[in-house]
Amino acid sequence: MTAIAVLGSTNMDLVAYVARAPGRGETVTGREFRTVPGGKGANQAVAAARAGGEVVMIGAVGTDEYGSALRTNLEHAGVDTDLLHTVAGPSGTAHIVVDDEGANAIVVIPGANGTVTALGPGERAAVAAAGLLLLQLELPLTAVTEAARTAKDRGVRTILTPSPVQPLPSALLDAVDLLIPNEHEAAALTGCEEPHAAAQILLRQVPEVVITLGRKGCLYAARDGEPVLFPAPEVTAVDTTGAGDTFVGTLAVALGEGRSVPEAVAWASSAAALCVQKPGASTSMPYRSEIDAA
């Protein structure tokens, strides 16, 4: 089994469910509120662990009650939290509105995540010892770039989810093996709305790209082959929060097991489809037995 290191955020998701999201200056009445462990890093770690991966989480939580709950959630999923540090102050939070079509809008408050600006010796050793490194952009870019460079120097395959989307320095992109944006992030990074064209632009910077397209599936493109469009399983979405992270975490496990990209993408797509049929982020992520049976 290939070890997976995840450098990323841990947030408590504060989720409001509404018929439709409010417009600017508008108040709407919701039907339900939930507090759910999340954060893109933690979500990917949980997804990978539930899919059968050996996962270590690198990041930070606060000294509030959310911090304890976030750590416990990761440990219950089987994630190693020895490098999830506790720092004084609040944990990260994500304020999420989910409408009746399963679409979401999210505001993230970094909290403890904002303190992760660099890697210590233990974090660098964990990255170097892994077979795969998962990165996102909810931590300071200095730490993300340092982790990617450390991985590249040690021959560790690096997967980056460019969310929340922002301009990416060449020092980071040069160390990324696989970039996984959604269609909106791909458009923001390239200025091109059409996924195939966006993928070709991104391939000038990274060797492989998977652009997730929601209900339309995902597009895989590499420098040495023709792009492949993978259709998504047809399901009724209840909540899309965490679907992308489920896809990435599960894909990492499949790639770590030596599966081909088409097989890995199909397996990860099944996992994401299972995720969107339940409310919440980490709480909706499927276990390996569920994915295999889908």
Backbone as CSV, one residue per row, in Angstrom:
resi,resn,N_x,N_y,N_z,CA_x,CA_y,CA_z,C_x,C_y,C_z
1,MET,0.842,-1.201,0.000,0.000,0.000,0.000,0.875,1.249,0.000
2,THR,0.601,2.164,-0.909,1.344,3.414,-0.994,0.835,4.403,0.050
3,ALA,1.751,4.957,0.850,1.360,5.944,1.851,0.988,7.251,1.172
4,ILE,-0.037,7.903,1.698,-0.513,9.179,1.161,-0.368,10.249,2.231
5,ALA,0.377,11.301,1.924,0.488,12.449,2.819,-0.447,13.543,2.314
6,VAL,-1.183,14.145,3.233,-2.086,15.238,2.883,-1.670,16.474,3.667
7,LEU,-1.234,17.502,2.977,-1.001,18.803,3.602,-2.198,19.674,3.259
8,GLY,-2.967,20.043,4.280,-4.163,20.804,3.945,-4.930,21.276,5.162
9,SER,-6.093,21.820,4.873,-6.916,22.477,5.882,-7.822,21.498,6.610
10,THR,-8.138,21.847,7.849,-9.213,21.213,8.598,-10.166,22.316,9.026
11,ASN,-11.402,22.213,8.634,-12.421,23.211,8.985,-13.639,22.526,9.577
12,MET,-14.344,23.253,10.413,-15.678,22.796,10.790,-16.657,23.451,9.827
13,ASP,-17.420,22.631,9.124,-18.401,23.140,8.165,-19.698,23.483,8.899
14,LEU,-20.152,24.707,8.742,-21.416,25.167,9.313,-22.383,25.299,8.148
15,VAL,-23.265,24.306,8.002,-24.032,24.131,6.768,-25.504,24.490,6.967
16,ALA,-25.990,25.409,6.128,-27.406,25.772,6.123,-28.043,25.243,4.844
17,TYR,-29.165,24.531,4.982,-29.879,23.977,3.832,-31.107,24.853,3.540
18,VAL,-31.204,25.295,2.277,-32.267,26.219,1.872,-32.866,25.768,0.548
19,ALA,-34.066,26.260,0.256,-34.674,25.959,-1.043,-33.852,26.577,-2.157
20,ARG,-33.437,27.819,-1.947,-32.546,28.495,-2.897,-31.653,29.438,-2.115
21,ALA,-30.454,29.663,-2.634,-29.502,30.529,-1.956,-29.973,31.984,-2.015
22,PRO,-29.732,32.767,-0.969,-30.148,34.175,-1.005,-29.305,34.991,-1.967
23,GLY,-29.930,35.991,-2.571,-29.201,36.951,-3.380,-28.588,38.011,-2.483
24,ARG,-27.859,38.914,-3.078,-27.202,39.970,-2.302,-28.249,40.818,-1.576
25,GLY,-28.074,41.001,-0.268,-28.994,41.812,0.522,-30.292,41.112,0.875
26,GLU,-30.408,39.828,0.539,-31.662,39.092,0.748,-31.540,38.126,1.922
27,THR,-32.628,37.947,2.652,-32.715,36.956,3.717,-33.712,35.875,3.313
28,VAL,-33.317,34.624,3.472,-34.226,33.516,3.200,-34.302,32.631,4.445
29,THR,-35.354,31.858,4.544,-35.516,30.929,5.656,-35.019,29.545,5.249
30,GLY,-34.125,28.989,6.039,-33.621,27.651,5.762,-34.452,26.600,6.460
31,ARG,-34.203,25.342,6.084,-34.970,24.245,6.680,-34.158,23.418,7.660
32,GLU,-32.802,23.558,7.619,-31.977,22.716,8.473,-30.589,23.316,8.612
33,PHE,-29.941,23.055,9.751,-28.556,23.481,9.978,-27.770,22.313,10.544
34,ARG,-26.552,22.114,10.031,-25.706,21.038,10.525,-24.274,21.536,10.734
35,THR,-23.613,20.956,11.709,-22.190,21.194,11.950,-21.459,19.915,11.582
36,VAL,-20.595,19.988,10.545,-19.977,18.783,9.983,-18.473,19.006,9.822
37,PRO,-17.623,18.082,10.287,-16.183,18.215,10.061,-15.868,18.278,8.570
38,GLY,-14.983,19.208,8.198,-14.631,19.360,6.788,-13.264,19.996,6.619
39,GLY,-13.142,20.811,5.577,-11.847,21.334,5.152,-11.341,20.481,4.009
40,LYS,-10.822,21.118,2.957,-10.447,20.343,1.775,-9.367,19.312,2.078
41,GLY,-8.399,19.674,2.908,-7.362,18.721,3.252,-7.908,17.547,4.037
42,ALA,-8.658,17.850,5.095,-9.229,16.788,5.925,-10.201,15.930,5.129
43,ASN,-10.990,16.551,4.274,-11.923,15.782,3.447,-11.188,14.785,2.555
44,GLN,-10.117,15.232,1.916,-9.358,14.334,1.050,-8.697,13.221,1.857
45,ALA,-8.245,13.553,3.063,-7.640,12.544,3.923,-8.661,11.486,4.336
46,VAL,-9.852,11.924,4.731,-10.903,10.990,5.131,-11.324,10.121,3.940
47,ALA,-11.503,10.763,2.785,-11.902,10.008,1.592,-10.887,8.926,1.257
48,ALA,-9.608,9.283,1.319,-8.558,8.320,1.002,-8.513,7.195,2.032
49,ALA,-8.663,7.542,3.302,-8.622,6.522,4.352,-9.810,5.568,4.237
50,ARG,-10.994,6.112,3.995,-12.171,5.249,3.860,-12.072,4.356,2.625
51,ALA,-11.338,4.828,1.622,-11.152,4.028,0.407,-10.039,2.996,0.559
52,GLY,-9.433,2.948,1.741,-8.425,1.923,1.993,-7.001,2.416,1.999
53,GLY,-6.796,3.743,1.938,-5.448,4.283,1.911,-4.819,4.402,3.290
54,GLU,-3.475,4.410,3.314,-2.710,4.689,4.528,-2.367,6.174,4.487
55,VAL,-2.975,6.974,5.375,-2.973,8.432,5.226,-2.422,9.124,6.467
56,VAL,-1.563,10.119,6.236,-1.100,10.991,7.310,-1.552,12.418,6.991
57,MET,-2.115,13.099,7.979,-2.628,14.463,7.819,-1.650,15.460,8.413
58,ILE,-1.271,16.473,7.624,-0.377,17.532,8.073,-1.153,18.847,8.057
59,GLY,-1.230,19.529,9.197,-1.982,20.778,9.259,-2.104,21.259,10.689
60,ALA,-3.173,22.007,10.968,-3.347,22.575,12.297,-4.818,22.771,12.620
61,VAL,-5.145,22.588,13.899,-6.467,22.914,14.429,-6.281,23.853,15.609
62,GLY,-7.365,24.498,16.033,-7.297,25.435,17.134,-7.558,24.779,18.476
63,THR,-7.559,25.616,19.508,-7.791,25.142,20.872,-9.260,25.184,21.256
64,ASP,-10.143,25.491,20.312,-11.575,25.507,20.596,-12.156,24.092,20.517
65,GLU,-13.450,23.988,20.793,-14.085,22.665,20.767,-14.101,22.075,19.364
66,TYR,-14.096,22.920,18.355,-14.056,22.403,16.990,-12.757,21.639,16.732
67,GLY,-11.656,22.126,17.304,-10.372,21.483,17.075,-10.366,20.030,17.523
68,SER,-10.908,19.775,18.702,-10.975,18.402,19.212,-11.857,17.527,18.331
69,ALA,-12.986,18.088,17.899,-13.912,17.327,17.065,-13.287,17.010,15.710
70,LEU,-12.546,17.948,15.144,-11.914,17.737,13.850,-10.849,16.638,13.928
71,ARG,-10.055,16.664,14.985,-9.033,15.632,15.164,-9.684,14.255,15.344
72,THR,-10.719,14.200,16.175,-11.405,12.927,16.427,-12.002,12.353,15.152
73,ASN,-12.579,13.225,14.313,-13.175,12.756,13.063,-12.130,12.103,12.157
74,LEU,-10.949,12.705,12.066,-9.881,12.131,11.255,-9.412,10.799,11.825
75,GLU,-9.259,10.750,13.130,-8.783,9.519,13.749,-9.788,8.386,13.598
76,HIS,-11.069,8.705,13.690,-12.095,7.678,13.498,-12.071,7.114,12.077
77,ALA,-11.627,7.925,11.125,-11.526,7.453,9.742,-10.255,6.645,9.503
78,GLY,-9.353,6.622,10.496,-8.114,5.882,10.345,-6.948,6.717,9.865
79,VAL,-7.065,8.052,9.937,-6.004,8.953,9.492,-5.008,9.190,10.633
80,ASP,-3.722,9.149,10.335,-2.666,9.459,11.297,-2.644,10.972,11.522
81,THR,-2.855,11.416,12.779,-2.922,12.852,13.085,-1.735,13.339,13.902
82,ASP,-0.647,12.584,13.934,0.514,12.997,14.728,1.079,14.344,14.269
83,LEU,0.889,14.693,13.001,1.398,15.955,12.464,0.292,16.997,12.273
84,LEU,-0.863,16.750,12.901,-1.933,17.745,12.941,-1.756,18.515,14.250
85,HIS,-1.156,19.677,14.172,-0.775,20.427,15.358,-1.953,21.212,15.929
86,THR,-1.926,21.429,17.224,-2.911,22.274,17.895,-2.255,23.607,18.217
87,VAL,-2.860,24.702,17.735,-2.308,26.041,17.955,-3.357,26.894,18.671
88,ALA,-2.881,27.881,19.420,-3.777,28.739,20.183,-4.704,29.519,19.250
89,GLY,-5.998,29.571,19.602,-6.961,30.316,18.804,-8.007,29.415,18.185
90,PRO,-8.838,29.982,17.321,-9.931,29.209,16.726,-9.479,28.300,15.592
91,SER,-10.220,27.229,15.412,-10.020,26.363,14.246,-10.622,27.023,13.007
92,GLY,-10.282,26.494,11.852,-10.880,26.982,10.618,-12.353,26.629,10.544
93,THR,-13.127,27.484,9.894,-14.546,27.202,9.687,-14.906,27.483,8.235
94,ALA,-15.932,26.767,7.755,-16.486,27.002,6.424,-17.982,27.199,6.572
95,HIS,-18.485,28.299,6.043,-19.898,28.648,6.169,-20.551,28.363,4.816
96,ILE,-21.430,27.352,4.793,-21.898,26.764,3.539,-23.416,26.874,3.433
97,VAL,-23.875,27.287,2.259,-25.300,27.285,1.942,-25.526,26.259,0.836
98,VAL,-26.435,25.303,1.085,-26.741,24.255,0.111,-28.201,24.387,-0.309
99,ASP,-28.458,24.469,-1.639,-29.840,24.634,-2.100,-30.458,23.290,-2.475
100,ASP,-31.712,23.339,-2.890,-32.458,22.105,-3.159,-31.936,21.332,-4.359
101,GLU,-31.095,21.943,-5.183,-30.495,21.232,-6.311,-29.151,20.612,-5.935
102,GLY,-28.761,20.774,-4.664,-27.501,20.213,-4.205,-26.305,21.103,-4.441
103,ALA,-26.515,22.278,-5.055,-25.419,23.211,-5.299,-25.076,23.945,-4.007
104,ASN,-23.812,24.423,-3.905,-23.402,25.091,-2.680,-22.628,26.370,-2.948
105,ALA,-22.619,27.244,-1.939,-21.781,28.434,-1.919,-21.083,28.451,-0.566
106,ILE,-19.768,28.771,-0.553,-18.967,28.558,0.640,-18.104,29.783,0.946
107,VAL,-18.050,30.167,2.230,-17.112,31.165,2.729,-16.218,30.474,3.753
108,VAL,-14.900,30.518,3.549,-13.957,29.855,4.439,-13.236,30.894,5.298
109,ILE,-13.194,30.652,6.618,-12.414,31.458,7.547,-11.228,30.600,7.986
110,PRO,-9.983,30.958,7.645,-8.852,30.041,7.848,-8.588,29.628,9.292
111,GLY,-8.681,30.541,10.249,-8.373,30.186,11.630,-6.990,29.569,11.749
112,ALA,-6.892,28.424,12.427,-5.600,27.770,12.660,-4.879,27.411,11.368
113,ASN,-5.622,27.179,10.310,-4.987,26.835,9.036,-4.013,27.916,8.575
114,GLY,-4.318,29.164,8.905,-3.480,30.271,8.470,-2.116,30.306,9.117
115,THR,-1.930,29.509,10.175,-0.625,29.483,10.856,0.359,28.523,10.196
116,VAL,-0.130,27.717,9.257,0.742,26.718,8.615,1.449,27.388,7.434
117,THR,2.547,28.069,7.733,3.263,28.828,6.709,4.527,28.135,6.210
118,ALA,4.973,27.108,6.931,6.194,26.392,6.549,6.149,24.984,7.124
119,LEU,7.024,24.126,6.641,7.120,22.750,7.122,8.283,22.618,8.088
120,GLY,8.077,21.836,9.155,9.154,21.486,10.055,9.807,20.187,9.616
121,PRO,10.831,19.734,10.342,11.523,18.494,9.964,10.591,17.285,9.895
122,GLY,9.642,17.193,10.825,8.715,16.064,10.808,7.815,16.066,9.594
123,GLU,7.347,17.248,9.209,6.473,17.359,8.035,7.242,17.030,6.763
124,ARG,8.469,17.528,6.653,9.269,17.231,5.463,9.568,15.736,5.370
125,ALA,9.829,15.109,6.506,10.111,13.675,6.503,8.887,12.873,6.080
126,ALA,7.700,13.298,6.533,6.468,12.595,6.167,6.190,12.704,4.678
127,VAL,6.427,13.881,4.114,6.238,14.069,2.675,7.224,13.195,1.899
128,ALA,8.479,13.204,2.329,9.510,12.434,1.626,9.251,10.932,1.686
129,ALA,8.605,10.475,2.773,8.364,9.040,2.947,7.109,8.555,2.244
130,ALA,6.282,9.476,1.769,5.020,9.103,1.132,5.228,8.689,-0.322
131,GLY,4.227,8.007,-0.851,4.236,7.696,-2.273,3.474,8.730,-3.067
132,LEU,2.512,9.395,-2.386,1.691,10.424,-3.012,1.494,11.576,-2.026
133,LEU,1.468,12.795,-2.547,1.193,13.983,-1.744,-0.018,14.692,-2.314
134,LEU,-1.015,14.958,-1.452,-2.199,15.698,-1.860,-2.125,17.119,-1.298
135,LEU,-2.349,18.102,-2.161,-2.299,19.515,-1.786,-3.545,20.234,-2.268
136,GLN,-3.936,21.272,-1.537,-5.005,22.182,-1.939,-4.522,23.592,-1.601
137,LEU,-5.395,24.588,-1.682,-4.954,25.971,-1.489,-5.665,26.683,-0.345
138,GLU,-6.103,25.927,0.687,-6.705,26.548,1.862,-5.674,26.800,2.963
139,LEU,-4.396,26.469,2.689,-3.283,26.824,3.565,-2.454,27.901,2.880
140,PRO,-1.609,28.629,3.632,-0.727,29.616,2.998,0.096,28.993,1.871
141,LEU,0.246,29.730,0.799,0.906,29.219,-0.405,2.371,28.863,-0.157
142,THR,2.998,29.509,0.815,4.401,29.204,1.112,4.563,27.750,1.544
143,ALA,3.667,27.279,2.401,3.756,25.893,2.865,3.418,24.915,1.751
144,VAL,2.404,25.235,0.953,2.006,24.368,-0.151,3.166,24.206,-1.136
145,THR,3.810,25.317,-1.470,4.923,25.271,-2.415,6.106,24.500,-1.839
146,GLU,6.399,24.722,-0.559,7.505,24.006,0.074,7.259,22.501,0.059
147,ALA,6.033,22.094,0.356,5.709,20.671,0.344,5.858,20.078,-1.054
148,ALA,5.380,20.805,-2.055,5.486,20.319,-3.434,6.940,20.188,-3.871
149,ARG,7.756,21.159,-3.503,9.173,21.104,-3.872,9.879,19.950,-3.154
150,THR,9.515,19.741,-1.884,10.093,18.622,-1.132,9.723,17.298,-1.801
151,ALA,8.464,17.173,-2.191,8.007,15.948,-2.851,8.752,15.727,-4.164
152,LYS,8.891,16.766,-4.944,9.566,16.634,-6.246,11.015,16.181,-6.053
153,ASP,11.678,16.762,-5.060,13.077,16.401,-4.811,13.232,14.943,-4.413
154,ARG,12.181,14.362,-3.807,12.250,12.971,-3.348,11.493,12.011,-4.259
155,GLY,11.028,12.481,-5.404,10.347,11.615,-6.357,8.953,11.193,-5.928
156,VAL,8.289,12.016,-5.116,6.939,11.721,-4.639,5.923,12.348,-5.577
157,ARG,4.975,11.575,-6.065,3.967,12.094,-6.983,3.045,13.082,-6.261
158,THR,2.829,14.248,-6.849,2.064,15.313,-6.208,0.806,15.637,-6.994
159,ILE,-0.318,15.680,-6.280,-1.616,16.018,-6.856,-2.104,17.301,-6.201
160,LEU,-2.406,18.297,-6.998,-2.863,19.596,-6.487,-4.297,19.869,-6.906
161,THR,-5.132,20.206,-5.927,-6.475,20.730,-6.181,-6.399,22.246,-6.023
162,PRO,-6.510,23.030,-7.100,-6.301,24.481,-7.019,-7.531,25.227,-6.512
163,SER,-7.880,24.965,-5.244,-9.084,25.551,-4.652,-8.788,25.955,-3.213
164,PRO,-9.196,27.193,-2.827,-9.836,28.218,-3.658,-8.865,28.742,-4.710
165,VAL,-9.387,28.961,-5.903,-8.535,29.267,-7.044,-7.821,30.599,-6.855
166,GLN,-6.573,30.638,-7.277,-5.736,31.836,-7.204,-4.593,31.661,-8.192
167,PRO,-3.895,32.739,-8.546,-2.741,32.589,-9.438,-1.705,31.659,-8.810
168,LEU,-1.164,30.756,-9.622,-0.233,29.754,-9.114,1.190,30.055,-9.590
169,PRO,2.134,30.166,-8.665,3.520,30.463,-9.057,4.151,29.283,-9.779
170,SER,5.097,29.562,-10.643,5.766,28.501,-11.391,6.530,27.562,-10.458
171,ALA,7.006,28.071,-9.319,7.723,27.217,-8.368,6.835,26.089,-7.859
172,LEU,5.541,26.364,-7.757,4.592,25.327,-7.351,4.221,24.430,-8.526
173,LEU,3.820,25.018,-9.630,3.363,24.231,-10.777,4.455,23.320,-11.328
174,ASP,5.698,23.756,-11.254,6.804,22.927,-11.747,6.962,21.637,-10.942
175,ALA,6.408,21.630,-9.727,6.542,20.453,-8.869,5.277,19.598,-8.828
176,VAL,4.243,19.984,-9.592,2.968,19.264,-9.591,2.937,18.240,-10.725
177,ASP,2.521,17.021,-10.413,2.413,15.977,-11.429,1.015,15.909,-12.031
178,LEU,-0.001,16.109,-11.190,-1.393,16.023,-11.643,-2.184,17.165,-11.024
179,LEU,-2.813,17.967,-11.858,-3.641,19.091,-11.411,-5.105,18.705,-11.588
180,ILE,-5.922,18.917,-10.525,-7.334,18.530,-10.588,-8.214,19.736,-10.233
181,PRO,-8.475,20.618,-11.203,-9.423,21.713,-10.974,-10.830,21.293,-11.384
182,ASN,-11.847,21.985,-10.858,-13.164,21.821,-11.462,-13.245,22.745,-12.670
183,GLU,-14.350,22.706,-13.388,-14.431,23.468,-14.638,-14.333,24.973,-14.406
184,HIS,-14.839,25.461,-13.273,-14.777,26.891,-12.977,-13.348,27.308,-12.620
185,GLU,-12.657,26.469,-11.874,-11.267,26.761,-11.530,-10.375,26.701,-12.764
186,ALA,-10.634,25.737,-13.636,-9.856,25.645,-14.874,-10.036,26.895,-15.725
187,ALA,-11.274,27.398,-15.788,-11.541,28.615,-16.555,-10.843,29.813,-15.926
188,ALA,-10.853,29.894,-14.606,-10.210,31.020,-13.921,-8.695,30.993,-14.115
189,LEU,-8.116,29.805,-14.142,-6.666,29.686,-14.292,-6.204,29.966,-15.712
190,THR,-7.072,29.701,-16.681,-6.652,29.798,-18.085,-7.315,30.923,-18.863
191,GLY,-8.441,31.435,-18.360,-9.211,32.412,-19.113,-10.019,31.782,-20.223
192,CYS,-10.150,30.455,-20.185,-10.848,29.723,-21.246,-11.982,28.909,-20.646
193,GLU,-13.205,29.120,-21.114,-14.369,28.434,-20.561,-14.501,27.001,-21.057
194,GLU,-13.977,26.696,-22.232,-14.146,25.370,-22.821,-13.130,24.406,-22.201
195,PRO,-13.590,23.311,-21.569,-12.679,22.450,-20.815,-11.529,21.859,-21.639
196,HIS,-11.798,21.405,-22.858,-10.722,20.825,-23.662,-9.626,21.851,-23.935
197,ALA,-10.032,23.060,-24.277,-9.052,24.107,-24.535,-8.319,24.501,-23.261
198,ALA,-9.054,24.569,-22.151,-8.426,24.899,-20.870,-7.389,23.845,-20.495
199,ALA,-7.728,22.578,-20.732,-6.802,21.501,-20.407,-5.499,21.629,-21.185
200,GLN,-5.600,21.988,-22.447,-4.391,22.127,-23.264,-3.499,23.260,-22.770
201,ILE,-4.120,24.318,-22.270,-3.338,25.424,-21.698,-2.650,24.976,-20.415
202,LEU,-3.369,24.249,-19.576,-2.806,23.784,-18.309,-1.675,22.784,-18.529
203,LEU,-1.749,22.016,-19.627,-0.706,21.028,-19.901,0.628,21.679,-20.277
204,ARG,0.635,22.967,-20.533,1.901,23.667,-20.728,2.645,23.823,-19.403
205,GLN,1.902,23.651,-18.296,2.478,23.883,-16.969,2.627,22.614,-16.147
206,VAL,1.760,21.621,-16.367,1.808,20.364,-15.603,1.655,19.190,-16.564
207,PRO,2.167,17.993,-16.204,2.121,16.854,-17.130,0.738,16.261,-17.348
208,GLU,-0.125,16.278,-16.308,-1.443,15.659,-16.406,-2.493,16.549,-15.745
209,VAL,-3.709,16.510,-16.287,-4.817,17.311,-15.774,-6.085,16.470,-15.770
210,VAL,-6.862,16.575,-14.705,-8.232,16.081,-14.687,-9.125,17.264,-14.342
211,ILE,-10.008,17.634,-15.241,-10.971,18.708,-14.973,-12.303,18.056,-14.637
212,THR,-12.777,18.270,-13.417,-14.065,17.700,-13.030,-15.189,18.594,-13.535
213,LEU,-16.245,17.963,-14.038,-17.322,18.676,-14.733,-18.688,18.442,-14.100
214,GLY,-18.717,18.070,-12.829,-19.996,17.844,-12.166,-20.768,16.708,-12.811
215,ARG,-22.019,16.982,-13.154,-22.879,15.950,-13.736,-22.405,15.465,-15.097
216,LYS,-21.510,16.231,-15.725,-21.004,15.845,-17.044,-19.789,14.927,-16.944
217,GLY,-19.330,14.638,-15.735,-18.209,13.723,-15.577,-16.900,14.450,-15.374
218,CYS,-15.850,13.989,-16.044,-14.553,14.650,-15.929,-13.741,14.409,-17.199
219,LEU,-12.801,15.294,-17.412,-11.943,15.252,-18.598,-10.511,15.001,-18.153
220,TYR,-9.914,13.923,-18.668,-8.500,13.635,-18.378,-7.664,13.975,-19.600
221,ALA,-6.554,14.670,-19.365,-5.652,15.019,-20.467,-4.209,14.927,-19.988
222,ALA,-3.357,14.420,-20.861,-1.933,14.307,-20.570,-1.151,14.776,-21.789
223,ARG,0.094,15.120,-21.569,0.909,15.640,-22.660,1.170,14.603,-23.741
224,ASP,1.109,13.323,-23.363,1.497,12.272,-24.303,0.317,11.460,-24.839
225,GLY,-0.891,12.029,-24.826,-2.030,11.269,-25.342,-3.221,12.157,-25.631
226,GLU,-4.277,11.532,-26.172,-5.492,12.257,-26.484,-6.346,12.422,-25.225
227,PRO,-7.058,13.553,-25.089,-7.949,13.745,-23.941,-9.064,12.702,-23.925
228,VAL,-9.499,12.326,-22.729,-10.561,11.339,-22.567,-11.636,11.921,-21.659
229,LEU,-12.883,11.891,-22.132,-14.014,12.355,-21.323,-14.669,11.155,-20.649
230,PHE,-14.744,11.190,-19.326,-15.366,10.122,-18.556,-16.735,10.593,-18.084
231,PRO,-17.810,9.927,-18.471,-19.139,10.339,-18.017,-19.323,10.054,-16.533
232,ALA,-20.165,10.847,-15.885,-20.471,10.633,-14.470,-21.633,9.663,-14.336
233,PRO,-21.651,8.861,-13.275,-22.832,8.016,-13.012,-24.062,8.906,-12.833
234,GLU,-25.201,8.445,-13.300,-26.427,9.233,-13.181,-27.067,8.978,-11.818
235,VAL,-27.056,10.039,-10.984,-27.626,9.945,-9.639,-28.378,11.240,-9.341
236,THR,-29.183,11.220,-8.295,-29.860,12.423,-7.825,-29.033,13.038,-6.708
237,ALA,-28.514,14.241,-6.939,-27.638,14.890,-5.964,-28.449,15.525,-4.842
238,VAL,-28.034,15.255,-3.627,-28.628,15.868,-2.440,-27.755,17.014,-1.944
239,ASP,-26.435,16.812,-1.981,-25.479,17.808,-1.500,-24.145,17.527,-2.163
240,THR,-23.639,18.482,-2.952,-22.386,18.272,-3.676,-21.155,18.624,-2.853
241,THR,-21.345,19.133,-1.628,-20.216,19.477,-0.772,-19.352,18.244,-0.531
242,GLY,-18.068,18.349,-0.799,-17.152,17.243,-0.567,-16.996,16.274,-1.710
243,ALA,-17.783,16.432,-2.765,-17.704,15.482,-3.881,-16.346,15.535,-4.569
244,GLY,-15.852,16.743,-4.798,-14.548,16.880,-5.439,-13.432,16.297,-4.595
245,ASP,-13.501,16.514,-3.281,-12.482,15.964,-2.390,-12.578,14.446,-2.313
246,THR,-13.789,13.918,-2.362,-13.961,12.462,-2.406,-13.299,11.900,-3.658
247,PHE,-13.519,12.566,-4.786,-12.924,12.139,-6.050,-11.401,12.104,-5.942
248,VAL,-10.815,13.175,-5.414,-9.355,13.272,-5.348,-8.771,12.233,-4.393
249,GLY,-9.352,12.119,-3.189,-8.823,11.168,-2.225,-8.903,9.737,-2.707
250,THR,-10.027,9.388,-3.329,-10.203,8.033,-3.844,-9.297,7.774,-5.040
251,LEU,-9.161,8.776,-5.899,-8.264,8.648,-7.050,-6.834,8.393,-6.587
252,ALA,-6.407,9.092,-5.534,-5.044,8.909,-5.021,-4.818,7.473,-4.566
253,VAL,-5.815,6.898,-3.896,-5.691,5.509,-3.449,-5.546,4.579,-4.650
254,ALA,-6.376,4.783,-5.647,-6.334,3.915,-6.830,-4.994,4.027,-7.561
255,LEU,-4.506,5.251,-7.705,-3.212,5.442,-8.371,-2.086,4.835,-7.545
256,GLY,-2.194,4.961,-6.218,-1.188,4.378,-5.336,-1.160,2.863,-5.404
257,GLU,-2.279,2.268,-5.780,-2.358,0.813,-5.940,-1.906,0.357,-7.324
258,GLY,-1.498,1.323,-8.141,-0.976,0.981,-9.454,-2.016,0.827,-10.540
259,ARG,-3.240,1.282,-10.293,-4.272,1.174,-11.323,-3.997,2.161,-12.452
260,SER,-4.486,1.844,-13.633,-4.369,2.760,-14.762,-5.227,3.986,-14.504
261,VAL,-4.928,5.071,-15.195,-5.705,6.297,-15.001,-7.185,6.083,-15.326
262,PRO,-7.540,5.431,-16.454,-8.969,5.211,-16.713,-9.665,4.432,-15.610
263,GLU,-9.020,3.407,-15.092,-9.622,2.610,-14.025,-9.731,3.433,-12.744
264,ALA,-8.693,4.201,-12.449,-8.695,5.017,-11.239,-9.770,6.092,-11.305
265,VAL,-9.914,6.729,-12.465,-10.921,7.782,-12.628,-12.328,7.205,-12.501
266,ALA,-12.569,6.051,-13.093,-13.888,5.424,-13.006,-14.240,5.087,-11.556
267,TRP,-13.267,4.571,-10.820,-13.490,4.205,-9.415,-13.767,5.455,-8.575
268,ALA,-12.974,6.511,-8.815,-13.152,7.760,-8.077,-14.478,8.422,-8.425
269,SER,-14.907,8.309,-9.670,-16.197,8.870,-10.079,-17.341,8.172,-9.367
270,SER,-17.235,6.852,-9.196,-18.252,6.115,-8.448,-18.323,6.593,-7.004
271,ALA,-17.154,6.850,-6.414,-17.114,7.335,-5.034,-17.762,8.706,-4.911
272,ALA,-17.455,9.609,-5.847,-18.039,10.951,-5.817,-19.552,10.893,-6.001
273,ALA,-20.016,9.984,-6.861,-21.454,9.837,-7.082,-22.159,9.359,-5.815
274,LEU,-21.520,8.487,-5.059,-22.087,8.039,-3.792,-22.126,9.185,-2.788
275,CYS,-21.085,10.011,-2.792,-20.983,11.127,-1.852,-22.125,12.122,-2.011
276,VAL,-22.463,12.479,-3.252,-23.463,13.536,-3.473,-24.882,13.086,-3.142
277,GLN,-25.064,11.805,-2.900,-26.405,11.307,-2.575,-26.728,11.406,-1.081
278,LYS,-25.766,11.917,-0.286,-25.970,12.100,1.146,-25.578,13.517,1.535
279,PRO,-26.174,14.079,2.593,-25.798,15.422,3.037,-24.463,15.424,3.765
280,GLY,-23.808,16.596,3.749,-22.549,16.740,4.471,-21.348,16.459,3.598
281,ALA,-20.147,16.733,4.145,-18.907,16.504,3.412,-18.286,15.188,3.852
282,SER,-17.469,15.213,4.915,-16.795,13.986,5.339,-17.782,12.893,5.762
283,THR,-18.924,13.285,6.282,-19.907,12.295,6.734,-20.545,11.529,5.582
284,SER,-20.470,12.065,4.378,-21.111,11.414,3.225,-20.134,10.587,2.392
285,MET,-18.864,10.585,2.777,-17.858,9.911,1.963,-17.951,8.401,2.114
286,PRO,-17.932,7.666,1.002,-18.164,6.220,1.058,-16.940,5.427,1.502
287,TYR,-17.201,4.229,2.001,-16.146,3.286,2.343,-15.822,2.424,1.124
288,ARG,-14.676,1.782,1.186,-14.198,1.002,0.037,-15.213,-0.040,-0.416
289,SER,-15.832,-0.711,0.534,-16.802,-1.740,0.177,-17.972,-1.155,-0.609
290,GLU,-18.377,0.068,-0.278,-19.478,0.727,-0.986,-19.058,1.101,-2.406
291,ILE,-17.813,1.589,-2.534,-17.320,1.986,-3.862,-17.196,0.763,-4.771
292,ASP,-16.645,-0.304,-4.238,-16.470,-1.522,-5.033,-17.808,-2.106,-5.483
293,ALA,-18.842,-1.893,-4.663,-20.161,-2.455,-4.976,-20.957,-1.579,-5.920
294,ALA,-20.527,-0.337,-6.136,-21.291,0.607,-6.964,-21.236,0.231,-8.437
